[in-house]
Amino acid sequence: MNSTQPTPSTPASIRERAYQYHVKGLTCAEIAKLLDLSPRTVERYSLAEKWRERANPQPLAERAKALQKQGFSYAQIARTLAVGKSTVYGYLRSAKQRTGNPVGSENGVSNGAKK
Protein backbone atom coordinates (compact mmCIF):
# COMPACT_ATOMS: atom_id res chain seq x y z
CA MET A 1 0.00 0.00 0.00
CA ASN A 2 1.31 3.48 -0.86
CA SER A 3 2.33 5.29 2.32
CA THR A 4 1.23 8.71 1.00
CA GLN A 5 -2.43 7.67 0.87
CA PRO A 6 -4.43 7.71 4.11
CA THR A 7 -5.47 4.27 5.25
CA PRO A 8 -8.58 3.39 7.26
CA SER A 9 -6.45 3.12 10.41
CA THR A 10 -4.83 6.56 9.82
CA PRO A 11 -7.48 8.98 8.65
CA ALA A 12 -6.46 12.13 6.85
CA SER A 13 -7.58 14.19 9.84
CA ILE A 14 -4.88 12.60 12.03
CA ARG A 15 -2.25 13.31 9.40
CA GLU A 16 -3.50 16.88 9.07
CA ARG A 17 -3.44 17.38 12.85
CA ALA A 18 0.10 15.98 12.92
CA TYR A 19 1.11 18.40 10.16
CA GLN A 20 -0.43 21.35 12.03
CA TYR A 21 1.62 20.42 15.11
CA HIS A 22 4.71 20.23 12.88
CA VAL A 23 4.03 23.73 11.56
CA LYS A 24 3.88 24.94 15.17
CA GLY A 25 7.39 23.57 15.66
CA LEU A 26 6.78 20.35 17.60
CA THR A 27 9.11 17.39 17.11
CA CYS A 28 7.97 14.01 15.81
CA ALA A 29 8.20 12.59 19.34
CA GLU A 30 6.04 15.40 20.76
CA ILE A 31 3.48 15.02 17.98
CA ALA A 32 3.39 11.26 18.49
CA LYS A 33 2.71 11.68 22.19
CA LEU A 34 -0.12 14.15 21.56
CA LEU A 35 -1.77 11.93 18.93
CA ASP A 36 -1.04 8.58 20.62
CA LEU A 37 1.10 7.40 17.71
CA SER A 38 4.59 6.00 17.33
CA PRO A 39 7.28 8.65 16.72
CA ARG A 40 8.40 6.60 13.71
CA THR A 41 4.87 6.74 12.28
CA VAL A 42 4.88 10.52 12.55
CA GLU A 43 8.33 10.60 10.95
CA ARG A 44 7.01 8.49 8.05
CA TYR A 45 4.09 10.89 7.58
CA SER A 46 6.56 13.75 7.55
CA LEU A 47 8.76 12.16 4.89
CA ALA A 48 5.91 10.89 2.72
CA GLU A 49 4.07 14.20 2.67
CA LYS A 50 7.21 16.37 2.55
CA TRP A 51 6.22 18.49 5.55
CA ARG A 52 9.46 20.47 5.58
CA GLU A 53 8.97 21.64 2.02
CA ARG A 54 5.27 22.41 2.65
CA ALA A 55 5.74 24.23 5.94
CA ASN A 56 9.05 26.07 5.55
CA PRO A 57 8.07 28.41 8.39
CA GLN A 58 9.61 31.84 8.43
CA PRO A 59 11.58 32.63 11.61
CA LEU A 60 9.58 34.67 14.15
CA ALA A 61 11.96 37.62 13.88
CA GLU A 62 11.38 37.85 10.13
CA ARG A 63 7.63 37.49 10.59
CA ALA A 64 7.68 40.28 13.20
CA LYS A 65 9.56 42.56 10.81
CA ALA A 66 7.14 41.78 7.97
CA LEU A 67 4.13 42.49 10.19
CA GLN A 68 5.66 45.78 11.31
CA LYS A 69 6.11 46.82 7.69
CA GLN A 70 2.40 46.08 7.19
CA GLY A 71 1.60 48.59 9.93
CA PHE A 72 0.90 46.26 12.87
CA SER A 73 1.57 47.60 16.38
CA TYR A 74 3.90 45.78 18.78
CA ALA A 75 0.86 44.48 20.69
CA GLN A 76 -0.78 43.19 17.50
CA ILE A 77 2.45 41.51 16.39
CA ALA A 78 2.84 39.92 19.82
CA ARG A 79 -0.72 38.51 19.71
CA THR A 80 -0.26 37.24 16.15
CA LEU A 81 3.02 35.48 16.93
CA ALA A 82 1.93 34.37 20.43
CA VAL A 83 4.92 36.04 22.09
CA GLY A 84 5.32 38.97 24.48
CA LYS A 85 5.64 42.60 23.42
CA SER A 86 9.16 42.73 24.83
CA THR A 87 10.07 39.75 22.64
CA VAL A 88 8.73 41.59 19.58
CA TYR A 89 10.73 44.66 20.59
CA GLY A 90 13.85 42.50 20.90
CA TYR A 91 13.30 40.96 17.46
CA LEU A 92 12.87 44.37 15.87
CA ARG A 93 15.79 45.88 17.79
CA SER A 94 18.01 43.06 16.50
CA ALA A 95 16.79 43.72 12.97
CA LYS A 96 17.61 47.41 13.45
CA GLN A 97 21.14 46.59 14.54
CA ARG A 98 21.65 44.44 11.47
CA THR A 99 20.19 46.98 9.02
CA GLY A 100 20.82 50.29 10.75
CA ASN A 101 17.13 51.34 10.66
CA PRO A 102 15.60 52.53 13.95
CA VAL A 103 13.07 50.31 15.69
CA GLY A 104 9.57 51.40 14.73
CA SER A 105 10.74 52.99 11.49
CA GLU A 106 10.08 52.16 7.93
CA ASN A 107 12.57 52.85 5.15
CA GLY A 108 14.87 54.67 7.56
CA VAL A 109 12.31 57.36 8.51
CA SER A 110 11.42 57.24 12.19
CA ASN A 111 7.80 57.48 13.31
CA GLY A 112 7.35 60.94 14.75
CA ALA A 113 10.86 61.39 16.08
CA LYS A 114 12.47 64.77 15.45
CA LYS A 115 15.95 64.94 14.02
PDB file of C-alpha atoms in Angstrom, residues 1 5 12 26 28 32 38 46 82-83 92 99 104:
ATOM      1  CA  MET A   1       0.000   0.000   0.000  1.00  0.00           C
ATOM      2  CA  GLN A   5      -2.425   7.672   0.869  1.00  0.00           C
ATOM      3  CA  ALA A  12      -6.456  12.132   6.849  1.00  0.00           C
ATOM      4  CA  LEU A  26       6.780  20.349  17.599  1.00  0.00           C
ATOM      5  CA  CYS A  28       7.975  14.009  15.811  1.00  0.00           C
ATOM      6  CA  ALA A  32       3.393  11.264  18.491  1.00  0.00           C
ATOM      7  CA  SER A  38       4.593   5.999  17.330  1.00  0.00           C
ATOM      8  CA  SER A  46       6.564  13.754   7.553  1.00  0.00           C
ATOM      9  CA  ALA A  82       1.930  34.366  20.428  1.00  0.00           C
ATOM     10  CA  VAL A  83       4.917  36.035  22.094  1.00  0.00           C
ATOM     11  CA  LEU A  92      12.865  44.371  15.865  1.00  0.00           C
ATOM     12  CA  THR A  99      20.186  46.977   9.015  1.00  0.00           C
ATOM     13  CA  GLY A 104       9.571  51.396  14.728  1.00  0.00           C
TER      14      GLY A 104
END
